[in-house]
Coordinates of C-alpha atoms in Angstrom, one line a residue:
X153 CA -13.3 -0.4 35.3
X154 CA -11.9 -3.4 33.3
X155 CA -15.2 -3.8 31.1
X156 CA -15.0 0.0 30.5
X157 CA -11.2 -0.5 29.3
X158 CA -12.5 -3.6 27.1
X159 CA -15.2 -1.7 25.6
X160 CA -12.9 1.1 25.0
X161 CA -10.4 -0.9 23.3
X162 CA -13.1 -3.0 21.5
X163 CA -14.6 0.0 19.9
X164 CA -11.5 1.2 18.8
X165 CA -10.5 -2.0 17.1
X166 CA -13.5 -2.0 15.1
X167 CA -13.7 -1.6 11.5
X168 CA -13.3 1.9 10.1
X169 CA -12.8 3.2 13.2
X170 CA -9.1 4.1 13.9
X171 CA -8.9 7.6 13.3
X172 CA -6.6 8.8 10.5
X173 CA -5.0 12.2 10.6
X174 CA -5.3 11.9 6.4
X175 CA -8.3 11.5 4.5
X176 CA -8.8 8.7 2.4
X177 CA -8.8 9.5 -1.7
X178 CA -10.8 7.8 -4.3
X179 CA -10.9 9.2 -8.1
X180 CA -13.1 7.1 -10.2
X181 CA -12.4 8.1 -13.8
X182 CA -14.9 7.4 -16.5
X183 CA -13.9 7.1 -19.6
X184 CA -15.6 9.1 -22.5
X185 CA -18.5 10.1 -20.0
X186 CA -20.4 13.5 -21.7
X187 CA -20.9 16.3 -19.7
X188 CA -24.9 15.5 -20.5
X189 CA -24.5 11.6 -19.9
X190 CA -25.8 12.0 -16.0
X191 CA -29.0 12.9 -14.5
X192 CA -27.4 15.7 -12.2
X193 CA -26.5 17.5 -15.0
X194 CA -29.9 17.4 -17.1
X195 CA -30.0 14.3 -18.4
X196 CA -33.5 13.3 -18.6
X197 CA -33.5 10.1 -21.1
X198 CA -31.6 8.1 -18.8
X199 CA -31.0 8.6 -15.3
X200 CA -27.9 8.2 -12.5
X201 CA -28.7 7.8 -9.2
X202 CA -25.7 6.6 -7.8
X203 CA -23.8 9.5 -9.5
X204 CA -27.0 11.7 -8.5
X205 CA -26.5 10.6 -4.7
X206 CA -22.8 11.4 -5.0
X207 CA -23.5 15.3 -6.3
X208 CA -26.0 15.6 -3.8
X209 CA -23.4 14.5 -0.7
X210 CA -21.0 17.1 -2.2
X211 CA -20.4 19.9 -4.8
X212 CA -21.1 19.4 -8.4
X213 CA -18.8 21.5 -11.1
X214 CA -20.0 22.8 -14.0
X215 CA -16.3 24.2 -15.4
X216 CA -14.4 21.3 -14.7
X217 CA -12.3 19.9 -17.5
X218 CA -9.7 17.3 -18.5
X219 CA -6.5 19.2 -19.9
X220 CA -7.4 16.9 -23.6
X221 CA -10.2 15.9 -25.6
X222 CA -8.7 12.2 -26.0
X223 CA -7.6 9.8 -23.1
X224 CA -4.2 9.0 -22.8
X225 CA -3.4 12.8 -22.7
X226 CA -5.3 13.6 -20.2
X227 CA -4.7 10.6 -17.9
X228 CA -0.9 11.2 -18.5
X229 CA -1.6 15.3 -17.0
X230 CA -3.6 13.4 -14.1
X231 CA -0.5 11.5 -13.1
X232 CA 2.5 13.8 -13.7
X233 CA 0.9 17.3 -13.2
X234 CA 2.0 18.4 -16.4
X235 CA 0.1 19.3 -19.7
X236 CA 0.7 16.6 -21.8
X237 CA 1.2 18.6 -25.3
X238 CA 4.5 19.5 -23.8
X239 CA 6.1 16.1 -24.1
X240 CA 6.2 14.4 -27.9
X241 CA 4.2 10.6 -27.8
X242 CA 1.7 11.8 -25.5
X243 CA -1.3 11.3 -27.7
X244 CA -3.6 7.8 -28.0
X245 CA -1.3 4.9 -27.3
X246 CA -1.5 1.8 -29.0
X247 CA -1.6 -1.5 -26.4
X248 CA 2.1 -2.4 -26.8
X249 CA 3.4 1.0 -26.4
X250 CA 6.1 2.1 -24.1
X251 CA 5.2 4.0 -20.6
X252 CA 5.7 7.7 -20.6
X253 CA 5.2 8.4 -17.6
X254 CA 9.3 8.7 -16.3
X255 CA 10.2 6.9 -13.4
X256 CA 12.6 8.8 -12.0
X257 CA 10.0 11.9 -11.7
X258 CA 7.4 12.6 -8.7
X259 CA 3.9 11.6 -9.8
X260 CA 0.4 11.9 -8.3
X261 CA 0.6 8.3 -6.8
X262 CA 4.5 8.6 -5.7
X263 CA 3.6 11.8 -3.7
X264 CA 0.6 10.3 -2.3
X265 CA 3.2 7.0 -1.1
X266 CA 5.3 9.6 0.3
X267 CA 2.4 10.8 2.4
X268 CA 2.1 7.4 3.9
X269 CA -1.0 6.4 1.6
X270 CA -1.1 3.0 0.6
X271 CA -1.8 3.4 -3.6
X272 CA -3.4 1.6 -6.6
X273 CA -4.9 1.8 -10.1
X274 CA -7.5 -0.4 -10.9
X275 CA -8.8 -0.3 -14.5
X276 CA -8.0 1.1 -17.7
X277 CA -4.3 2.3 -17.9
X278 CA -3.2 3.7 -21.8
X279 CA -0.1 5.0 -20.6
X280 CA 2.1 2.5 -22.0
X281 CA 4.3 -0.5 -20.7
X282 CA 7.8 -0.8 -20.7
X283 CA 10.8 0.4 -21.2
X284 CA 10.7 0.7 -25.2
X285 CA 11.7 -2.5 -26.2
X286 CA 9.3 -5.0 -27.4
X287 CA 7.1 -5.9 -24.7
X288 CA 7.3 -9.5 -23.5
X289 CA 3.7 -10.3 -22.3
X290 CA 4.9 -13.4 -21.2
X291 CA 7.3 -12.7 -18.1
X292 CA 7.0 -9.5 -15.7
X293 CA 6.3 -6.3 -17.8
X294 CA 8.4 -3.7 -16.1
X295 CA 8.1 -0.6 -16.1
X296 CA 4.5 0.0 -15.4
X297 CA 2.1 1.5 -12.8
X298 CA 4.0 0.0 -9.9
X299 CA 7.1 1.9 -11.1
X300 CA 5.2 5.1 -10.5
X301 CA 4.2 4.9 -7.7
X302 CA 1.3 2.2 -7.6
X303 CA 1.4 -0.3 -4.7
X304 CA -0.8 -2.4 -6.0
X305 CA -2.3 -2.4 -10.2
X306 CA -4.7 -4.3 -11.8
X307 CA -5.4 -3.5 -15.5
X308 CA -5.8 -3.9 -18.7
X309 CA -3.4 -2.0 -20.8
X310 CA -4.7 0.5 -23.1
X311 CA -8.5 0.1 -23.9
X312 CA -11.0 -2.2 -24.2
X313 CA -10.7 -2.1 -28.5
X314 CA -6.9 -2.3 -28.2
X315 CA -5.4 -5.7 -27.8
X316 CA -3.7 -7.4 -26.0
X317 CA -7.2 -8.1 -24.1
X318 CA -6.0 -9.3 -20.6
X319 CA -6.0 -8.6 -17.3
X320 CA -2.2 -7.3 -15.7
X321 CA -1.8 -7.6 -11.8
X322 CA 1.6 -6.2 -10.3
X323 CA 3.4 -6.7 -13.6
X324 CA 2.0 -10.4 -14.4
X325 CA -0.9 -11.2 -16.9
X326 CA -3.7 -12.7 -15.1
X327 CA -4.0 -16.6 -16.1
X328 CA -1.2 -17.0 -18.6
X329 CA -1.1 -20.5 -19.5
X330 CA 3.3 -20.6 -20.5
X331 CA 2.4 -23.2 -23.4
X332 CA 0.1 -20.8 -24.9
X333 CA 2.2 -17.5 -25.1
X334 CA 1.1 -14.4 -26.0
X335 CA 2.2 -11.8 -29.4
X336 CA 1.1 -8.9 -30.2
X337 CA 1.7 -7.1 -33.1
X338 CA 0.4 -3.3 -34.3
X339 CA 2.1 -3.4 -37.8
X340 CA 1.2 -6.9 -39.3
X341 CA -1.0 -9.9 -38.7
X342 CA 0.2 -12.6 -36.1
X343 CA -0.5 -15.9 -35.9
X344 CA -4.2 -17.4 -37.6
X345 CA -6.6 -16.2 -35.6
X346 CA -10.0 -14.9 -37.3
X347 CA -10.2 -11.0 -37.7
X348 CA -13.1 -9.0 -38.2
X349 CA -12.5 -8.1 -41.8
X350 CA -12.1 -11.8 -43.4
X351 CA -14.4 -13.5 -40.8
X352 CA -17.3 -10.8 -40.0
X353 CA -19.5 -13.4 -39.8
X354 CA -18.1 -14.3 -36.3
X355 CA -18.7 -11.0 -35.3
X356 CA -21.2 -10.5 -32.4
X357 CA -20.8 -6.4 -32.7
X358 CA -20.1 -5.4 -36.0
X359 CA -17.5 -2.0 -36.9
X360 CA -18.7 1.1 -38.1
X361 CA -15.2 1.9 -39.4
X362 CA -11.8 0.2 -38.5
X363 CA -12.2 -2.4 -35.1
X364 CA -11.6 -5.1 -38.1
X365 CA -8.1 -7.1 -36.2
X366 CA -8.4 -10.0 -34.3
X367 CA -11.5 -10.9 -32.7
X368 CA -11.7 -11.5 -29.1
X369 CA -15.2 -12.4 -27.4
X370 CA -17.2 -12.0 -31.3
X371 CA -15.5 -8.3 -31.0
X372 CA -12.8 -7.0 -34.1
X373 CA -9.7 -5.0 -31.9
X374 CA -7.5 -2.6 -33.1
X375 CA -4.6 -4.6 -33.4
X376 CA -3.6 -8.3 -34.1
X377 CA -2.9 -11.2 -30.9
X378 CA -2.3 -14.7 -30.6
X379 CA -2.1 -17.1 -27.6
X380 CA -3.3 -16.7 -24.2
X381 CA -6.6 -17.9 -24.6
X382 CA -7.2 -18.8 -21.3
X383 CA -6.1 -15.3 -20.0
X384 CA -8.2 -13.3 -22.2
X385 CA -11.4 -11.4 -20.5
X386 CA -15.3 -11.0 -22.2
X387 CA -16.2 -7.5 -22.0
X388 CA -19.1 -8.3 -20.2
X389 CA -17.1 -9.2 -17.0
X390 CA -15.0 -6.2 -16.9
X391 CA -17.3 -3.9 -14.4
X392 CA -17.5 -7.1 -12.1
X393 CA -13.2 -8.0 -12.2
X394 CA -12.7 -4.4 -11.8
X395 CA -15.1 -3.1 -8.9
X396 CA -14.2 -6.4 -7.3
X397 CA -10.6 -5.5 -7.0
X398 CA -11.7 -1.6 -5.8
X399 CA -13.7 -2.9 -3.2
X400 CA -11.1 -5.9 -1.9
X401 CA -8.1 -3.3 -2.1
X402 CA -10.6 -0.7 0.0
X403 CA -10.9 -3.6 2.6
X404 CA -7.6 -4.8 2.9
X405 CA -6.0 -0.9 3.7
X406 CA -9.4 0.3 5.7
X407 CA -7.2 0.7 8.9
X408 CA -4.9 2.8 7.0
X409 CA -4.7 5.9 4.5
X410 CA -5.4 5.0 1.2
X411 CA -5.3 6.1 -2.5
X412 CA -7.4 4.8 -5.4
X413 CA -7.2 5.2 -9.0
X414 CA -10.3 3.4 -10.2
X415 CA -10.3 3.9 -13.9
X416 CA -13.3 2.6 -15.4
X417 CA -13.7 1.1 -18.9
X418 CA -17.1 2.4 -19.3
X419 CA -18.3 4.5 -21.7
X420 CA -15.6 3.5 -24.2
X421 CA -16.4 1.1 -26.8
X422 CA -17.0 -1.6 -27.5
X423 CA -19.8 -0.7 -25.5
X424 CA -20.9 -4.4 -24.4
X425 CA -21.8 -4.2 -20.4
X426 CA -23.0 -7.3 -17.9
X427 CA -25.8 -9.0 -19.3
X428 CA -28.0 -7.6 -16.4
X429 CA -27.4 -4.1 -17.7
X430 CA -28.1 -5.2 -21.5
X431 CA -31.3 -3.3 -23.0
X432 CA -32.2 -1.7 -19.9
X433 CA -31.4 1.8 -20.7
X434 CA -34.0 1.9 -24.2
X435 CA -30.4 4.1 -25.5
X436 CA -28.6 0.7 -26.8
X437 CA -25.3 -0.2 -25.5
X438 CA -24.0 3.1 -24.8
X439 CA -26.9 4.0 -22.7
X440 CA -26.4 0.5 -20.7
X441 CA -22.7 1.2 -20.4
X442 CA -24.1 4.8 -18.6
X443 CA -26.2 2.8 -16.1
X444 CA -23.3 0.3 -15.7
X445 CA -20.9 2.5 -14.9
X446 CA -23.5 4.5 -12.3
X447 CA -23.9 1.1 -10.4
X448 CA -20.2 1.2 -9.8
X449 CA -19.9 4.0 -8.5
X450 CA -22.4 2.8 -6.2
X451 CA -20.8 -0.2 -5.1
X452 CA -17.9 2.1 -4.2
X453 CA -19.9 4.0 -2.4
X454 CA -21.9 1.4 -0.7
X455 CA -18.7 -0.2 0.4
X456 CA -17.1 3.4 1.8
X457 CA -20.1 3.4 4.2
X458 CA -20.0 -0.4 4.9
X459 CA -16.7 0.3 6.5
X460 CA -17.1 2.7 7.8
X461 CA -14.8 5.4 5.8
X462 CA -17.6 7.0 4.6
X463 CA -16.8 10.6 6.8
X464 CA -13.0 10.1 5.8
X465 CA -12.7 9.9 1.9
X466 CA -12.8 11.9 -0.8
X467 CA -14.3 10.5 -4.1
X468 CA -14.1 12.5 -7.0
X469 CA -15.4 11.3 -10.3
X470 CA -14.9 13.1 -13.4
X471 CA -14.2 11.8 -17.5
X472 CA -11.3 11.8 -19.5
X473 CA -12.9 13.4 -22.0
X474 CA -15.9 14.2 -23.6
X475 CA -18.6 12.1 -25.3
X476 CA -18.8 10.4 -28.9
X477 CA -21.8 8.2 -29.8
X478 CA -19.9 6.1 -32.8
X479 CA -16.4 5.3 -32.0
X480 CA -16.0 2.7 -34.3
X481 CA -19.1 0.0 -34.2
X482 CA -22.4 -0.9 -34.6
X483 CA -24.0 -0.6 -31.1
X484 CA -27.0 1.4 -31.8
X485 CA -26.0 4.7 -29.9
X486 CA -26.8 7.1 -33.0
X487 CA -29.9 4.8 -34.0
X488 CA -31.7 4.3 -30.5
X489 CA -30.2 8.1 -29.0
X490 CA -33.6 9.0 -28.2
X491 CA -33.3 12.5 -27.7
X492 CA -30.6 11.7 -25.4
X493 CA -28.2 14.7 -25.8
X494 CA -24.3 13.6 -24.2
X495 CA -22.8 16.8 -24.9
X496 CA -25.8 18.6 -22.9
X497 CA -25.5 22.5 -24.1
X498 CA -21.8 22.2 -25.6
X499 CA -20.5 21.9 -28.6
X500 CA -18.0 19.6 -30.2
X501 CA -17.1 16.0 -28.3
X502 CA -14.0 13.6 -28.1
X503 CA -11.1 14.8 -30.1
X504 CA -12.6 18.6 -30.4
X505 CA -11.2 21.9 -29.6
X506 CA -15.0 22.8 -28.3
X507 CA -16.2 22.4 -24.8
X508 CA -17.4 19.5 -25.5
X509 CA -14.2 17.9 -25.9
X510 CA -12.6 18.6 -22.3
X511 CA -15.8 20.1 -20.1
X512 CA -16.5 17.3 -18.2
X513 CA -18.8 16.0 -15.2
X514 CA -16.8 16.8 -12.2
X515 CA -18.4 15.7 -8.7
X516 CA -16.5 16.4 -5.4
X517 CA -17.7 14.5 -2.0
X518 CA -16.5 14.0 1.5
X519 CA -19.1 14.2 3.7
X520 CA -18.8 16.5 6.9
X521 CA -15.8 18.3 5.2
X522 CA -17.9 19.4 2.0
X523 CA -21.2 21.3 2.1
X524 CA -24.2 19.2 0.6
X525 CA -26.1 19.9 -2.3
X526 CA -23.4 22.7 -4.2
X527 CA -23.2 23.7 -7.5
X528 CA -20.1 25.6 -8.4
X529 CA -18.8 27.4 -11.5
X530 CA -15.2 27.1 -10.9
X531 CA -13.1 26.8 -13.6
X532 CA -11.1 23.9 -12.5
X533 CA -8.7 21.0 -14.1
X534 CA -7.3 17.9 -13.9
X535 CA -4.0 18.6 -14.2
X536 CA -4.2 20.1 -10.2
X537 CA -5.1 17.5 -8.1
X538 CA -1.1 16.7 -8.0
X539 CA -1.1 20.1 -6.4
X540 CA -4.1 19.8 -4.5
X541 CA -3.6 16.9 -2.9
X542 CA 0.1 17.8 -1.9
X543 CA -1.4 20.8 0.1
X544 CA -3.8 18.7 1.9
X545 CA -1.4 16.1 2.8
X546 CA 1.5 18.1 3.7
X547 CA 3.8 17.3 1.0
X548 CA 6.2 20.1 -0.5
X549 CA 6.6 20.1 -4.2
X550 CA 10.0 20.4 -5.6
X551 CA 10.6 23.6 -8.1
X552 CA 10.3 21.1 -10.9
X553 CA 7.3 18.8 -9.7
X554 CA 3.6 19.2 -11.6
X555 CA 4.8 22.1 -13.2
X556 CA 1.4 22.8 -14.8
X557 CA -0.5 21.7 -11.1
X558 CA -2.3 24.7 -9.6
X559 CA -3.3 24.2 -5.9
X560 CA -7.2 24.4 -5.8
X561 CA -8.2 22.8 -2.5
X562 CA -10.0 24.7 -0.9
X563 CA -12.1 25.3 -4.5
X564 CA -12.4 21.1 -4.5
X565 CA -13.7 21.5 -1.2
X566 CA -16.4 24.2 -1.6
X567 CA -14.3 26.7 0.8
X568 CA -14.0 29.0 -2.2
X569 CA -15.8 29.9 -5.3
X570 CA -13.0 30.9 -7.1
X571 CA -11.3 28.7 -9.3
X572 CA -8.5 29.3 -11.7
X573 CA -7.7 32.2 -13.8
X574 CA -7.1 30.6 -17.1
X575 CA -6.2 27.0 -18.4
X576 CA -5.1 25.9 -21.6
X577 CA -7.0 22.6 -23.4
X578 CA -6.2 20.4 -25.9
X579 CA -8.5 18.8 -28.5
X580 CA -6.6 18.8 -31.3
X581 CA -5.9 22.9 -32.1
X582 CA -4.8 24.3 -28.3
X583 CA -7.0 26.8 -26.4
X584 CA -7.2 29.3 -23.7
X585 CA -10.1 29.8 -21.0
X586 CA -9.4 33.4 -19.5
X587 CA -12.3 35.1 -17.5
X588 CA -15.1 33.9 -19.2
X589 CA -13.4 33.6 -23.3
X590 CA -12.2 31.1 -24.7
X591 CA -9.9 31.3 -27.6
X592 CA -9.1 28.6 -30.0
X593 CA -5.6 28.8 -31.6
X594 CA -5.5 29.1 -36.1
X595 CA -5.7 24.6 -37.4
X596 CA -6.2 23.4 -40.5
X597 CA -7.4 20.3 -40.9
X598 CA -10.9 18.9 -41.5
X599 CA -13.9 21.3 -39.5
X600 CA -15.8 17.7 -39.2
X601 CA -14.7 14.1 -38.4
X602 CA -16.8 12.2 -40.5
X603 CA -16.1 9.0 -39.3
X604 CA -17.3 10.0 -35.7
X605 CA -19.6 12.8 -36.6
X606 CA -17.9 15.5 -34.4
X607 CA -16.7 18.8 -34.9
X608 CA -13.4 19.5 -34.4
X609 CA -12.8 23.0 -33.8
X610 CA -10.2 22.9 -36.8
X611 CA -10.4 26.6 -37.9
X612 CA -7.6 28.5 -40.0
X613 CA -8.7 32.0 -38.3
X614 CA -8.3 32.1 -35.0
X615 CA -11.6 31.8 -32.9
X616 CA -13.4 33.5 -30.0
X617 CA -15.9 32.8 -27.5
X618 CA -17.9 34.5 -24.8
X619 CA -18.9 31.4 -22.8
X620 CA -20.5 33.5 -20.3
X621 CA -23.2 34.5 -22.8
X622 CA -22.3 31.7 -25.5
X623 CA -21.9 28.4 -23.9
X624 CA -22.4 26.5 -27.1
X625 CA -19.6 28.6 -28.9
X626 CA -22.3 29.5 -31.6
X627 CA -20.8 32.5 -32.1
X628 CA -17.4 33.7 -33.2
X629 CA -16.9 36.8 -31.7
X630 CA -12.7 37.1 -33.2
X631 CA -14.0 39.7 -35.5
X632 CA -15.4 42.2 -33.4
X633 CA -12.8 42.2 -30.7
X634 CA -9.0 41.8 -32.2
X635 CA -7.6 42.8 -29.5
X636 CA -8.9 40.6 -27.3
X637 CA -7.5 37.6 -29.9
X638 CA -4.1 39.8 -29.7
X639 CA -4.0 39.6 -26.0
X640 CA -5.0 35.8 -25.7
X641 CA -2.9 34.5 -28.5
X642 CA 0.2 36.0 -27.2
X643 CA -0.7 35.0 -23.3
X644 CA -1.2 31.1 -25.2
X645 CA 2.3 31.7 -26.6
X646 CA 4.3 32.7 -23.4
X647 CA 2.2 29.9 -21.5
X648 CA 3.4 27.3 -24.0
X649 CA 7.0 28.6 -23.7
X650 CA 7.3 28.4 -20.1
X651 CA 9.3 25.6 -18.3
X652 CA 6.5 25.6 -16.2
X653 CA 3.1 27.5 -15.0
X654 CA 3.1 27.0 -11.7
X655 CA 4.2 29.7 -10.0

């Protein structure tokens, strides 16, 4: 009877074991991932079988979308629930900017804390630092991710062209040497250090079109930094620091229910993975960034099962926003593409009012909860998981909390094909998905980024598309059916003047 006890006991104490009334959550969040950059959704020039394995565990979404067509936007709607075009200095932050994402609001993480997860971002942040006073890099930077909601954060500010190109645990820079302090500077030139435009000949990647500040690791940043030369990071060791921090915080908090931001700096540029990765995709640096990025997800998911937790988290990985091959240097995605087609069937990309823009891979797993091998056309965003994930762990929301959140559950879970009614998107001009159109609000502004090759979407007659029969959006269909553009412009208009949308 005692060895019974023992072995009871025993087994119970073992890793991964001790049941949880709460799932665990993991979101890994690429960055500038196309909805045509993995092998589960047609891909063919470069393949993702970590990613691949993931879809195939759970249900794959081919109307999932970020609320914007740019990264800080849509991260900012992740966290608060809310569409970011309704709050002014939402759009792409430089590195020194302040946070806004308020403290004294509910957010994503903070709702999970109040659930009894234990909470953390790892990766890229881009939602600014501080209160709005000039950030000291050199003592604890407060606000930040731990002030809303994160229990534990390690990042890197803004993105991996932006300085100031260190590493920021709870608050502190990573390996600050004191006599070598750090200054950053968006307006004017600090300090001597080289910069890509007088010194290109120190340049290990060259720019396209601006990346021409301060070189750190033979790479011009947007922006201009001295000091901390000891605390700045080499691109190339950015997938290691950062999955090694995913998997350490997964193994510390395995006995306990846990959230996981794991925002990944890959596919962003400069595109300049692990050495091991370097070449091996035939695409250039982008394509290597793609395999890079799939062999983190694996990791995650290779530690999951190590521990155990496999059966009791969800992982959701999705993109920020849609694809662009030249962002800014010379790393042979346009001139070694192959035939490799990011945007898949859509049209447009980063910063565009088209699909392409905001359509996103989407992948939903949690094995034993989630039927295997589904493909779903939900229309579904980014801005509900707030919702979502309040429903499946009990919390209430206030009248004022994610006001733009929709609960979809039991469509993240498969339990439903249904997914929303209508969304609005942001890539530049705003937008409207409503049973199957899609209208694009009257722009001006250029039709085609040059710089980045990309439509935009910019149109000064309004636009409209039957993405049922017209996925591409070849066709403008406003002409023919004015009524139709009546009754969406006007529906765009309330939407935009309500308080909230969530009813």
């Amino acid at each position: 009877m005692k060895k019974l006890l023992f072995m009871l006991i025993a087994g119970l104490m073992a890793p991964g074991v001790f049941a949880q009334q709460k799932p665990n959550v993991v979101i890994i969040y690429a960055d500038d991932a196309g909805y045509g950059d993995l092998s589960c959704y047609g891909a063919s020039k470069v393949q993702t079988p970590n990613l691949d394995r993931l879809a195939q565990s759970g249900i794959r979404f081919t109307n999932g979308h970020a609320t914007s067509a740019t990264c800080t936007p849509s991260r900012f709607a992740l966290i608060t629930g809310r569409y970011p075009w309704r709050k002014t200095g939402t759009g792409v932050l430089p590195g020194n900017a302040a946070m806004i994402v308020p403290v004294n609001q509910p957010t994503l993480p903070s709702m999970m804390q109040k659930a009894g997860y234990k909470t953390a971002l790892v990766g890229k942040w881009h939602l600014g630092l501080g209160d709005g006073k000039e950030i000291n890099w050199n003592e604890d930077i407060k606000p930040g991710p731990n002030e809303v909601g994160f229990d534990y954060s390690f990042f890197f500010p803004a993105t991996a062209d932006r300085v100031p190109t260190v590493f920021v645990e709870n608050g502190k820079v990573l390996g600050l040497d004191k006599n070598d302090p750090i200054e950053v500077n968006y307006k004017e030139k600090v300090g001597n250090e080289p910069t890509g435009k007088d010194n290109p000949e120190l340049l290990k990647m060259q720019a396209s079109h601006g990346h021409n500040n301060t070189i750190v690791n033979g790479i011009g940043r947007i922006g201009y930094m001295k000091g901390g030369q000891k605390a700045r990071w080499a691109d190339e060791e950015l997938a290691y620091a950062f999955t090694d921090k995913a998997e350490q915080f997964l193994e510390e908090n395995r006995q306990r229910p846990f959230f996981l931001l794991f925002a990944l700096s890959d596919i962003h540029v400069p595109r300049m993975p692990a050495t091991v990765f370097k070449g091996k995709s035939g695409l250039g640096y982008r394509g290597d960034a793609i395999l890079e990025m799939d062999w983190m997800v694996g990791q995650i998911m290779d530690k999951l099962k190590a521990l155990g937790l496999e059966k009791n988290t969800l992982v959701i990985f999705s993109s920020d926003n849609g694809p662009v091959l030249d962002d800014g240097y010379h790393d042979d995605a346009v001139t070694l593409q192959n035939g490799h087609q990011p945007l898949g069937p859509l049209r447009g990309g980063k910063y565009s009012a088209f699909e392409g823009g905001t359509r996103v891979p989407w992948i939903v797993s949690w094995p034993g909860h989630i039927k295997a091998g589904q493909t779903s056309g939900a229309l579904i965003s980014q801005v509900d998981l707030f919702a979502s994930f309040a429903k499946m762990t009990g919390q209430p929301l206030g009248a004022t909390d994610a006001p733009d959140s929709f609960d979809m559950l039991n469509t993240l879970l498969g339990k439903t094909p249904k997914g929303r009614d209508w969304l609005i998107l942001q890539g530049g001009a705003l937008s409207l998905l409503q049973g199957g159109f899609k209208y694009i609000s009257p722009s001006n502004g250029q039709k085609l980024s040059k710089e980045v090759n990309i439509e935009t979407g910019n149109d000064p007659a309004p636009q409209l598309y039957d993405l049922e029969k017209d996925l591409g959006e070849k066709q403008n269909i406003a002409a023919a059916h004015p009524e139709k553009v009546k009754e969406m412009a006007a529906m765009l208009e309330k939407l935009k003047e309500a308080v909230k949308t969530r009813e």
